[in-house]
Amino acid sequence: MSTLAAAGIAAAILLFVVLPSILIIVTEYERAVFFRLGHIREGAKGPGVVVRFPLIDRVVKVSLRVEVVDIPARAAINADNVTVQVDAVVYFQVLDPVQAILGVDSFKFASQRVAMTSLRSIIGRFELDDLLAHRDTVNDELRDKIAQSTGAWGVEVKQVEIRDITLPAELLRAMARQAEAERERRAKV
């Protein structure tokens, strides 16, 4: 009976300790990038059950789903020398998991930083009227600028949307006075 119990314990240890370290489950929306003794293995693996050798293979899972990155409100000076607060949302997706791991330390963090700096530079090229009236043009230019950097990392920028453009309070008051003067002028005519 003791040898049977010892065999059962050994089987349980094998089942619950060793087997999970050998078999990796990669979901449908993920790919596994393998490093064997520090060298990248050919292509990304998955989806399904993938076998790895413990202590020899290191596995990094990469999501292929579209990821959303919020760009917090940043002060930017536009072509009219007006300081505006602009925030945006960037949607990106990993197309090449191997390049996303090899090309940059953290593709999520790097994509966010590229988007933040690109936002300021693109906003600086537009006048205030164009910024407010032609957001689609600004969004397209911003997407193209971000995609230039992230493309080398195997990451595609799907969409960029400027969420909000906040004008300084004194500019809002001046615009309100101008609109009221315009309404009074029309009322007299």
Short mmCIF file of N, CA, C and O in Angstrom, two decimals, residues 30-156:
data_model
loop_
_atom_site.label_atom_id
_atom_site.label_comp_id
_atom_site.label_asym_id
_atom_site.label_seq_id
_atom_site.Cartn_x
_atom_site.Cartn_y
_atom_site.Cartn_z
N GLU A 30 -3.62 35.49 -28.49
CA GLU A 30 -2.23 35.67 -28.08
C GLU A 30 -1.30 34.86 -28.98
O GLU A 30 -1.73 33.92 -29.65
N ARG A 31 -0.03 35.23 -28.95
CA ARG A 31 1.02 34.43 -29.54
C ARG A 31 2.15 34.36 -28.54
O ARG A 31 2.38 35.29 -27.77
N ALA A 32 2.87 33.24 -28.55
CA ALA A 32 3.98 33.03 -27.63
C ALA A 32 5.29 33.15 -28.40
O ALA A 32 5.50 32.47 -29.40
N VAL A 33 6.17 34.01 -27.91
CA VAL A 33 7.49 34.17 -28.49
C VAL A 33 8.46 33.39 -27.61
O VAL A 33 8.52 33.61 -26.40
N PHE A 34 9.20 32.47 -28.22
CA PHE A 34 10.10 31.58 -27.48
C PHE A 34 11.55 32.03 -27.62
O PHE A 34 12.02 32.35 -28.71
N PHE A 35 12.25 32.00 -26.49
CA PHE A 35 13.69 32.18 -26.47
C PHE A 35 14.30 30.89 -25.93
O PHE A 35 13.99 30.48 -24.82
N ARG A 36 15.12 30.23 -26.72
CA ARG A 36 15.79 29.01 -26.28
C ARG A 36 17.26 29.34 -26.03
O ARG A 36 17.98 29.71 -26.95
N LEU A 37 17.63 29.25 -24.77
CA LEU A 37 18.98 29.60 -24.34
C LEU A 37 19.37 31.01 -24.81
O LEU A 37 20.49 31.27 -25.21
N GLY A 38 18.40 31.91 -24.78
CA GLY A 38 18.65 33.31 -25.14
C GLY A 38 18.46 33.65 -26.59
O GLY A 38 18.43 34.82 -26.95
N HIS A 39 18.32 32.66 -27.46
CA HIS A 39 18.14 32.91 -28.88
C HIS A 39 16.67 32.77 -29.24
O HIS A 39 15.99 31.85 -28.79
N ILE A 40 16.20 33.66 -30.10
CA ILE A 40 14.80 33.63 -30.52
C ILE A 40 14.56 32.40 -31.38
O ILE A 40 15.39 32.03 -32.23
N ARG A 41 13.45 31.72 -31.12
CA ARG A 41 13.06 30.60 -31.98
C ARG A 41 12.25 31.14 -33.14
O ARG A 41 11.65 32.21 -33.06
N GLU A 42 12.21 30.41 -34.19
CA GLU A 42 11.55 30.82 -35.42
C GLU A 42 10.06 31.10 -35.21
O GLU A 42 9.31 30.21 -34.85
N GLY A 43 9.63 32.32 -35.46
CA GLY A 43 8.21 32.68 -35.43
C GLY A 43 7.56 32.58 -34.07
O GLY A 43 8.13 32.04 -33.12
N ALA A 44 6.37 33.09 -33.99
CA ALA A 44 5.59 33.03 -32.76
C ALA A 44 4.70 31.79 -32.80
O ALA A 44 4.23 31.38 -33.87
N LYS A 45 4.46 31.20 -31.66
CA LYS A 45 3.68 29.97 -31.57
C LYS A 45 2.28 30.27 -31.04
O LYS A 45 2.08 31.18 -30.26
N GLY A 46 1.34 29.43 -31.43
CA GLY A 46 0.00 29.52 -30.88
C GLY A 46 -1.01 29.72 -31.97
O GLY A 46 -0.65 29.88 -33.12
N PRO A 47 -2.25 29.68 -31.66
CA PRO A 47 -2.87 29.37 -30.37
C PRO A 47 -2.90 27.87 -30.10
O PRO A 47 -2.68 27.07 -30.99
N GLY A 48 -3.18 27.52 -28.86
CA GLY A 48 -3.27 26.12 -28.46
C GLY A 48 -2.28 25.79 -27.37
O GLY A 48 -1.76 26.66 -26.67
N VAL A 49 -2.00 24.50 -27.23
CA VAL A 49 -1.05 24.04 -26.23
C VAL A 49 0.32 23.96 -26.90
O VAL A 49 0.49 23.36 -27.96
N VAL A 50 1.29 24.58 -26.24
CA VAL A 50 2.64 24.63 -26.77
C VAL A 50 3.58 24.02 -25.73
O VAL A 50 3.44 24.27 -24.54
N VAL A 51 4.52 23.22 -26.20
CA VAL A 51 5.47 22.55 -25.31
C VAL A 51 6.73 23.38 -25.20
O VAL A 51 7.26 23.86 -26.20
N ARG A 52 7.19 23.55 -23.97
CA ARG A 52 8.46 24.24 -23.73
C ARG A 52 9.30 23.41 -22.77
O ARG A 52 8.78 22.61 -21.99
N PHE A 53 10.60 23.62 -22.84
CA PHE A 53 11.51 22.92 -21.94
C PHE A 53 11.85 23.85 -20.78
O PHE A 53 12.47 24.90 -20.99
N PRO A 54 11.49 23.48 -19.55
CA PRO A 54 11.80 24.33 -18.41
C PRO A 54 13.31 24.53 -18.28
O PRO A 54 14.10 23.66 -18.61
N LEU A 55 13.68 25.68 -17.83
CA LEU A 55 15.07 26.10 -17.61
C LEU A 55 15.84 26.33 -18.92
O LEU A 55 16.95 26.84 -18.89
N ILE A 56 15.28 25.96 -20.05
CA ILE A 56 15.93 26.17 -21.34
C ILE A 56 15.18 27.22 -22.15
O ILE A 56 15.79 28.08 -22.78
N ASP A 57 13.85 27.14 -22.13
CA ASP A 57 13.02 28.07 -22.89
C ASP A 57 12.44 29.15 -21.97
O ASP A 57 12.05 28.87 -20.84
N ARG A 58 12.40 30.37 -22.52
CA ARG A 58 11.68 31.46 -21.86
C ARG A 58 10.58 31.88 -22.83
O ARG A 58 10.83 32.04 -24.03
N VAL A 59 9.36 32.04 -22.32
CA VAL A 59 8.22 32.34 -23.16
C VAL A 59 7.67 33.71 -22.79
O VAL A 59 7.48 34.02 -21.62
N VAL A 60 7.42 34.54 -23.83
CA VAL A 60 6.79 35.83 -23.65
C VAL A 60 5.51 35.82 -24.47
O VAL A 60 5.56 35.62 -25.68
N LYS A 61 4.37 36.01 -23.81
CA LYS A 61 3.09 36.06 -24.53
C LYS A 61 2.79 37.49 -24.95
O LYS A 61 3.00 38.43 -24.19
N VAL A 62 2.29 37.63 -26.17
CA VAL A 62 1.95 38.93 -26.74
C VAL A 62 0.50 38.88 -27.20
O VAL A 62 0.10 37.98 -27.93
N SER A 63 -0.28 39.87 -26.79
CA SER A 63 -1.69 39.95 -27.19
C SER A 63 -1.79 40.54 -28.59
O SER A 63 -1.12 41.53 -28.91
N LEU A 64 -2.64 39.95 -29.41
CA LEU A 64 -2.88 40.45 -30.77
C LEU A 64 -4.13 41.31 -30.85
O LEU A 64 -4.49 41.78 -31.93
N ARG A 65 -4.78 41.53 -29.73
CA ARG A 65 -5.99 42.34 -29.72
C ARG A 65 -5.64 43.82 -29.89
O ARG A 65 -4.53 44.24 -29.58
N VAL A 66 -6.60 44.58 -30.34
CA VAL A 66 -6.42 46.03 -30.44
C VAL A 66 -6.34 46.59 -29.02
O VAL A 66 -7.19 46.30 -28.19
N GLU A 67 -5.29 47.35 -28.76
CA GLU A 67 -5.08 47.93 -27.43
C GLU A 67 -5.39 49.41 -27.48
O GLU A 67 -5.15 50.07 -28.49
N VAL A 68 -5.89 49.93 -26.38
CA VAL A 68 -6.27 51.34 -26.28
C VAL A 68 -5.28 52.03 -25.35
O VAL A 68 -5.05 51.56 -24.24
N VAL A 69 -4.72 53.12 -25.82
CA VAL A 69 -3.79 53.91 -25.02
C VAL A 69 -4.36 55.31 -24.88
O VAL A 69 -4.61 55.98 -25.89
N ASP A 70 -4.58 55.74 -23.64
CA ASP A 70 -5.02 57.10 -23.38
C ASP A 70 -3.81 58.02 -23.34
O ASP A 70 -2.82 57.72 -22.67
N ILE A 71 -3.90 59.12 -24.04
CA ILE A 71 -2.88 60.15 -23.97
C ILE A 71 -3.46 61.25 -23.09
O ILE A 71 -4.41 61.92 -23.48
N PRO A 72 -2.93 61.42 -21.88
CA PRO A 72 -3.50 62.42 -20.98
C PRO A 72 -3.35 63.83 -21.54
O PRO A 72 -2.52 64.07 -22.41
N ALA A 73 -4.17 64.73 -21.03
CA ALA A 73 -4.16 66.12 -21.51
C ALA A 73 -2.75 66.70 -21.38
O ALA A 73 -2.12 66.61 -20.34
N ARG A 74 -2.30 67.29 -22.48
CA ARG A 74 -0.98 67.90 -22.54
C ARG A 74 -1.13 69.32 -23.07
O ARG A 74 -1.93 69.58 -23.96
N ALA A 75 -0.35 70.22 -22.53
CA ALA A 75 -0.33 71.58 -23.05
C ALA A 75 0.50 71.59 -24.33
O ALA A 75 1.58 71.02 -24.38
N ALA A 76 -0.04 72.20 -25.35
CA ALA A 76 0.65 72.30 -26.62
C ALA A 76 0.41 73.69 -27.19
O ALA A 76 -0.69 74.25 -27.03
N ILE A 77 1.41 74.24 -27.84
CA ILE A 77 1.28 75.55 -28.46
C ILE A 77 1.06 75.34 -29.94
O ILE A 77 1.87 74.68 -30.61
N ASN A 78 -0.04 75.90 -30.45
CA ASN A 78 -0.35 75.70 -31.86
C ASN A 78 0.32 76.78 -32.71
O ASN A 78 1.07 77.61 -32.20
N ALA A 79 0.04 76.80 -34.01
CA ALA A 79 0.67 77.74 -34.94
C ALA A 79 0.30 79.18 -34.64
O ALA A 79 1.03 80.10 -35.01
N ASP A 80 -0.82 79.42 -33.96
CA ASP A 80 -1.25 80.77 -33.59
C ASP A 80 -0.64 81.23 -32.26
O ASP A 80 -1.01 82.28 -31.75
N ASN A 81 0.24 80.43 -31.69
CA ASN A 81 0.84 80.69 -30.38
C ASN A 81 -0.19 80.72 -29.27
O ASN A 81 -0.09 81.50 -28.32
N VAL A 82 -1.20 79.89 -29.39
CA VAL A 82 -2.21 79.71 -28.35
C VAL A 82 -1.92 78.39 -27.65
O VAL A 82 -1.77 77.36 -28.30
N THR A 83 -1.84 78.44 -26.32
CA THR A 83 -1.61 77.22 -25.55
C THR A 83 -2.95 76.53 -25.33
O THR A 83 -3.86 77.12 -24.75
N VAL A 84 -3.06 75.30 -25.81
CA VAL A 84 -4.29 74.52 -25.64
C VAL A 84 -3.93 73.22 -24.92
O VAL A 84 -2.82 72.73 -25.02
N GLN A 85 -4.91 72.69 -24.20
CA GLN A 85 -4.77 71.38 -23.56
C GLN A 85 -5.43 70.36 -24.49
O GLN A 85 -6.61 70.51 -24.82
N VAL A 86 -4.69 69.36 -24.91
CA VAL A 86 -5.21 68.37 -25.85
C VAL A 86 -4.99 66.97 -25.28
O VAL A 86 -3.90 66.66 -24.79
N ASP A 87 -6.03 66.15 -25.34
CA ASP A 87 -5.86 64.74 -24.99
C ASP A 87 -6.42 63.89 -26.13
O ASP A 87 -7.23 64.34 -26.91
N ALA A 88 -5.92 62.66 -26.21
CA ALA A 88 -6.26 61.80 -27.34
C ALA A 88 -6.31 60.35 -26.90
O ALA A 88 -5.93 60.00 -25.79
N VAL A 89 -6.80 59.52 -27.82
CA VAL A 89 -6.84 58.07 -27.64
C VAL A 89 -6.20 57.44 -28.87
O VAL A 89 -6.50 57.84 -30.00
N VAL A 90 -5.32 56.47 -28.64
CA VAL A 90 -4.66 55.78 -29.74
C VAL A 90 -5.02 54.30 -29.65
O VAL A 90 -4.93 53.69 -28.58
N TYR A 91 -5.43 53.72 -30.77
CA TYR A 91 -5.75 52.30 -30.86
C TYR A 91 -4.66 51.65 -31.71
O TYR A 91 -4.43 52.06 -32.85
N PHE A 92 -3.98 50.66 -31.16
CA PHE A 92 -2.94 49.98 -31.92
C PHE A 92 -3.05 48.48 -31.73
O PHE A 92 -3.68 47.98 -30.81
N GLN A 93 -2.41 47.75 -32.67
CA GLN A 93 -2.46 46.29 -32.65
C GLN A 93 -1.10 45.74 -33.07
O GLN A 93 -0.46 46.26 -33.99
N VAL A 94 -0.68 44.69 -32.39
CA VAL A 94 0.58 44.02 -32.73
C VAL A 94 0.33 43.12 -33.93
O VAL A 94 -0.56 42.27 -33.91
N LEU A 95 1.11 43.34 -34.99
CA LEU A 95 1.02 42.48 -36.18
C LEU A 95 2.13 41.44 -36.20
O LEU A 95 1.94 40.35 -36.71
N ASP A 96 3.30 41.78 -35.67
CA ASP A 96 4.44 40.87 -35.65
C ASP A 96 4.93 40.73 -34.21
O ASP A 96 5.67 41.58 -33.72
N PRO A 97 4.48 39.67 -33.49
CA PRO A 97 4.84 39.53 -32.09
C PRO A 97 6.35 39.43 -31.84
O PRO A 97 6.85 39.97 -30.86
N VAL A 98 7.07 38.79 -32.73
CA VAL A 98 8.51 38.65 -32.55
C VAL A 98 9.18 40.02 -32.61
O VAL A 98 10.00 40.37 -31.77
N GLN A 99 8.81 40.81 -33.60
CA GLN A 99 9.41 42.14 -33.74
C GLN A 99 8.98 43.06 -32.60
O GLN A 99 9.75 43.92 -32.17
N ALA A 100 7.77 42.88 -32.08
CA ALA A 100 7.30 43.70 -30.95
C ALA A 100 8.13 43.42 -29.70
O ALA A 100 8.34 44.32 -28.88
N ILE A 101 8.62 42.21 -29.55
CA ILE A 101 9.45 41.86 -28.40
C ILE A 101 10.91 42.25 -28.64
O ILE A 101 11.58 42.78 -27.77
N LEU A 102 11.42 42.01 -29.86
CA LEU A 102 12.82 42.30 -30.15
C LEU A 102 13.09 43.77 -30.47
O LEU A 102 14.17 44.27 -30.19
N GLY A 103 12.11 44.44 -31.07
CA GLY A 103 12.34 45.79 -31.58
C GLY A 103 12.42 46.88 -30.53
O GLY A 103 13.07 47.90 -30.74
N VAL A 104 11.77 46.69 -29.40
CA VAL A 104 11.72 47.73 -28.37
C VAL A 104 11.50 47.05 -27.02
O VAL A 104 10.94 45.96 -26.96
N ASP A 105 11.94 47.71 -25.96
CA ASP A 105 11.85 47.12 -24.62
C ASP A 105 10.40 46.85 -24.23
O ASP A 105 10.05 45.74 -23.84
N SER A 106 9.55 47.86 -24.31
CA SER A 106 8.13 47.70 -23.99
C SER A 106 7.34 48.43 -25.07
O SER A 106 7.27 49.66 -25.07
N PHE A 107 6.75 47.67 -25.98
CA PHE A 107 6.07 48.31 -27.11
C PHE A 107 4.87 49.13 -26.67
O PHE A 107 4.53 50.13 -27.30
N LYS A 108 4.21 48.75 -25.57
CA LYS A 108 3.07 49.54 -25.08
C LYS A 108 3.53 50.90 -24.58
O LYS A 108 2.97 51.94 -24.94
N PHE A 109 4.55 50.89 -23.74
CA PHE A 109 5.07 52.14 -23.18
C PHE A 109 5.66 53.02 -24.28
O PHE A 109 5.42 54.23 -24.32
N ALA A 110 6.42 52.40 -25.18
CA ALA A 110 7.04 53.16 -26.26
C ALA A 110 5.99 53.76 -27.19
O ALA A 110 6.13 54.92 -27.63
N SER A 111 4.94 53.02 -27.48
CA SER A 111 3.87 53.53 -28.34
C SER A 111 3.18 54.72 -27.69
O SER A 111 2.85 55.71 -28.36
N GLN A 112 2.98 54.65 -26.38
CA GLN A 112 2.36 55.76 -25.67
C GLN A 112 3.26 57.00 -25.72
O GLN A 112 2.78 58.11 -25.95
N ARG A 113 4.54 56.82 -25.50
CA ARG A 113 5.46 57.96 -25.52
C ARG A 113 5.57 58.59 -26.90
O ARG A 113 5.62 59.81 -27.04
N VAL A 114 5.61 57.77 -27.93
CA VAL A 114 5.64 58.30 -29.30
C VAL A 114 4.37 59.09 -29.58
O VAL A 114 4.41 60.17 -30.17
N ALA A 115 3.23 58.58 -29.13
CA ALA A 115 1.97 59.28 -29.33
C ALA A 115 1.95 60.62 -28.60
O ALA A 115 1.47 61.63 -29.14
N MET A 116 2.49 60.66 -27.39
CA MET A 116 2.50 61.90 -26.62
C MET A 116 3.36 62.97 -27.29
O MET A 116 2.95 64.13 -27.40
N THR A 117 4.54 62.60 -27.73
CA THR A 117 5.40 63.58 -28.37
C THR A 117 4.89 63.98 -29.75
O THR A 117 4.99 65.15 -30.13
N SER A 118 4.32 63.05 -30.47
CA SER A 118 3.76 63.35 -31.78
C SER A 118 2.57 64.29 -31.67
O SER A 118 2.37 65.16 -32.52
N LEU A 119 1.78 64.11 -30.62
CA LEU A 119 0.61 64.97 -30.41
C LEU A 119 1.05 66.43 -30.32
O LEU A 119 0.47 67.30 -30.97
N ARG A 120 2.07 66.70 -29.55
CA ARG A 120 2.55 68.08 -29.41
C ARG A 120 3.07 68.63 -30.73
O ARG A 120 2.79 69.77 -31.08
N SER A 121 3.83 67.84 -31.45
CA SER A 121 4.41 68.37 -32.69
C SER A 121 3.35 68.60 -33.76
O SER A 121 3.43 69.58 -34.51
N ILE A 122 2.36 67.73 -33.85
CA ILE A 122 1.30 67.90 -34.85
C ILE A 122 0.42 69.09 -34.49
O ILE A 122 0.06 69.89 -35.36
N ILE A 123 0.07 69.23 -33.22
CA ILE A 123 -0.76 70.36 -32.79
C ILE A 123 -0.04 71.67 -33.10
O ILE A 123 -0.67 72.66 -33.50
N GLY A 124 1.27 71.70 -32.97
CA GLY A 124 2.04 72.91 -33.23
C GLY A 124 2.02 73.36 -34.68
O GLY A 124 2.33 74.51 -34.98
N ARG A 125 1.64 72.51 -35.58
CA ARG A 125 1.61 72.87 -37.01
C ARG A 125 0.27 73.42 -37.46
O ARG A 125 0.15 73.92 -38.56
N PHE A 126 -0.77 73.30 -36.64
CA PHE A 126 -2.11 73.73 -37.02
C PHE A 126 -2.50 75.03 -36.33
O PHE A 126 -2.13 75.26 -35.18
N GLU A 127 -3.26 75.85 -37.03
CA GLU A 127 -3.85 77.03 -36.41
C GLU A 127 -5.08 76.60 -35.63
O GLU A 127 -5.64 75.53 -35.87
N LEU A 128 -5.50 77.46 -34.70
CA LEU A 128 -6.60 77.11 -33.80
C LEU A 128 -7.88 76.79 -34.56
O LEU A 128 -8.56 75.81 -34.26
N ASP A 129 -8.21 77.59 -35.55
CA ASP A 129 -9.44 77.34 -36.33
C ASP A 129 -9.41 75.98 -37.01
O ASP A 129 -10.39 75.25 -37.03
N ASP A 130 -8.26 75.64 -37.59
CA ASP A 130 -8.13 74.33 -38.26
C ASP A 130 -8.19 73.18 -37.26
O ASP A 130 -8.75 72.13 -37.55
N LEU A 131 -7.59 73.42 -36.09
CA LEU A 131 -7.63 72.39 -35.05
C LEU A 131 -9.06 72.07 -34.64
O LEU A 131 -9.42 70.91 -34.45
N LEU A 132 -9.86 73.10 -34.47
CA LEU A 132 -11.23 72.91 -34.02
C LEU A 132 -12.15 72.42 -35.13
O LEU A 132 -13.07 71.64 -34.87
N ALA A 133 -11.92 72.87 -36.35
CA ALA A 133 -12.83 72.54 -37.45
C ALA A 133 -12.47 71.26 -38.20
O ALA A 133 -13.35 70.59 -38.74
N HIS A 134 -11.19 70.92 -38.25
CA HIS A 134 -10.75 69.79 -39.08
C HIS A 134 -10.03 68.74 -38.25
O HIS A 134 -8.88 68.41 -38.51
N ARG A 135 -10.72 68.18 -37.29
CA ARG A 135 -10.11 67.17 -36.43
C ARG A 135 -9.73 65.91 -37.20
O ARG A 135 -8.76 65.24 -36.85
N ASP A 136 -10.50 65.56 -38.21
CA ASP A 136 -10.18 64.36 -38.99
C ASP A 136 -8.80 64.46 -39.64
O ASP A 136 -8.03 63.50 -39.65
N THR A 137 -8.49 65.65 -40.17
CA THR A 137 -7.18 65.86 -40.78
C THR A 137 -6.08 65.74 -39.74
O THR A 137 -5.03 65.12 -39.99
N VAL A 138 -6.31 66.34 -38.57
CA VAL A 138 -5.33 66.27 -37.48
C VAL A 138 -5.16 64.82 -37.04
O VAL A 138 -4.03 64.35 -36.84
N ASN A 139 -6.27 64.09 -36.89
CA ASN A 139 -6.21 62.68 -36.49
C ASN A 139 -5.43 61.84 -37.49
O ASN A 139 -4.60 61.00 -37.11
N ASP A 140 -5.66 62.06 -38.78
CA ASP A 140 -4.96 61.29 -39.82
C ASP A 140 -3.47 61.58 -39.82
O ASP A 140 -2.64 60.67 -39.93
N GLU A 141 -3.12 62.86 -39.68
CA GLU A 141 -1.71 63.22 -39.65
C GLU A 141 -1.02 62.64 -38.42
O GLU A 141 0.12 62.17 -38.49
N LEU A 142 -1.72 62.67 -37.32
CA LEU A 142 -1.19 62.12 -36.07
C LEU A 142 -0.99 60.61 -36.19
O LEU A 142 0.04 60.08 -35.77
N ARG A 143 -1.96 59.92 -36.78
CA ARG A 143 -1.84 58.48 -36.98
C ARG A 143 -0.64 58.14 -37.87
O ARG A 143 0.13 57.23 -37.55
N ASP A 144 -0.46 58.89 -38.96
CA ASP A 144 0.67 58.64 -39.86
C ASP A 144 2.01 58.87 -39.15
O ASP A 144 2.95 58.11 -39.34
N LYS A 145 2.08 59.92 -38.35
CA LYS A 145 3.32 60.25 -37.63
C LYS A 145 3.67 59.16 -36.62
O LYS A 145 4.82 58.74 -36.52
N ILE A 146 2.68 58.68 -35.87
CA ILE A 146 2.92 57.62 -34.89
C ILE A 146 3.29 56.32 -35.59
O ILE A 146 4.17 55.58 -35.16
N ALA A 147 2.60 56.02 -36.70
CA ALA A 147 2.84 54.77 -37.43
C ALA A 147 4.26 54.69 -38.00
O ALA A 147 4.80 53.59 -38.16
N GLN A 148 4.87 55.83 -38.30
CA GLN A 148 6.25 55.81 -38.80
C GLN A 148 7.19 55.18 -37.78
O GLN A 148 8.11 54.45 -38.15
N SER A 149 6.97 55.46 -36.51
CA SER A 149 7.84 54.91 -35.47
C SER A 149 7.46 53.49 -35.08
O SER A 149 8.32 52.63 -34.92
N THR A 150 6.17 53.24 -34.92
CA THR A 150 5.74 51.95 -34.39
C THR A 150 5.78 50.84 -35.44
O THR A 150 5.81 49.66 -35.07
N GLY A 151 5.79 51.18 -36.71
CA GLY A 151 5.83 50.16 -37.76
C GLY A 151 7.07 49.28 -37.68
O GLY A 151 7.01 48.08 -37.94
N ALA A 152 8.19 49.86 -37.28
CA ALA A 152 9.43 49.09 -37.16
C ALA A 152 9.37 48.11 -36.00
O ALA A 152 10.17 47.18 -35.95
N TRP A 153 8.44 48.30 -35.08
CA TRP A 153 8.31 47.42 -33.92
C TRP A 153 7.27 46.34 -34.14
O TRP A 153 6.96 45.58 -33.22
N GLY A 154 6.67 46.26 -35.33
CA GLY A 154 5.65 45.27 -35.59
C GLY A 154 4.30 45.66 -35.02
O GLY A 154 3.43 44.81 -34.81
N VAL A 155 4.11 46.96 -34.77
CA VAL A 155 2.87 47.47 -34.19
C VAL A 155 2.22 48.40 -35.20
O VAL A 155 2.87 49.29 -35.74
N GLU A 156 0.92 48.17 -35.46
CA GLU A 156 0.18 49.01 -36.40
C GLU A 156 -0.76 49.93 -35.62
O GLU A 156 -1.48 49.48 -34.73
#
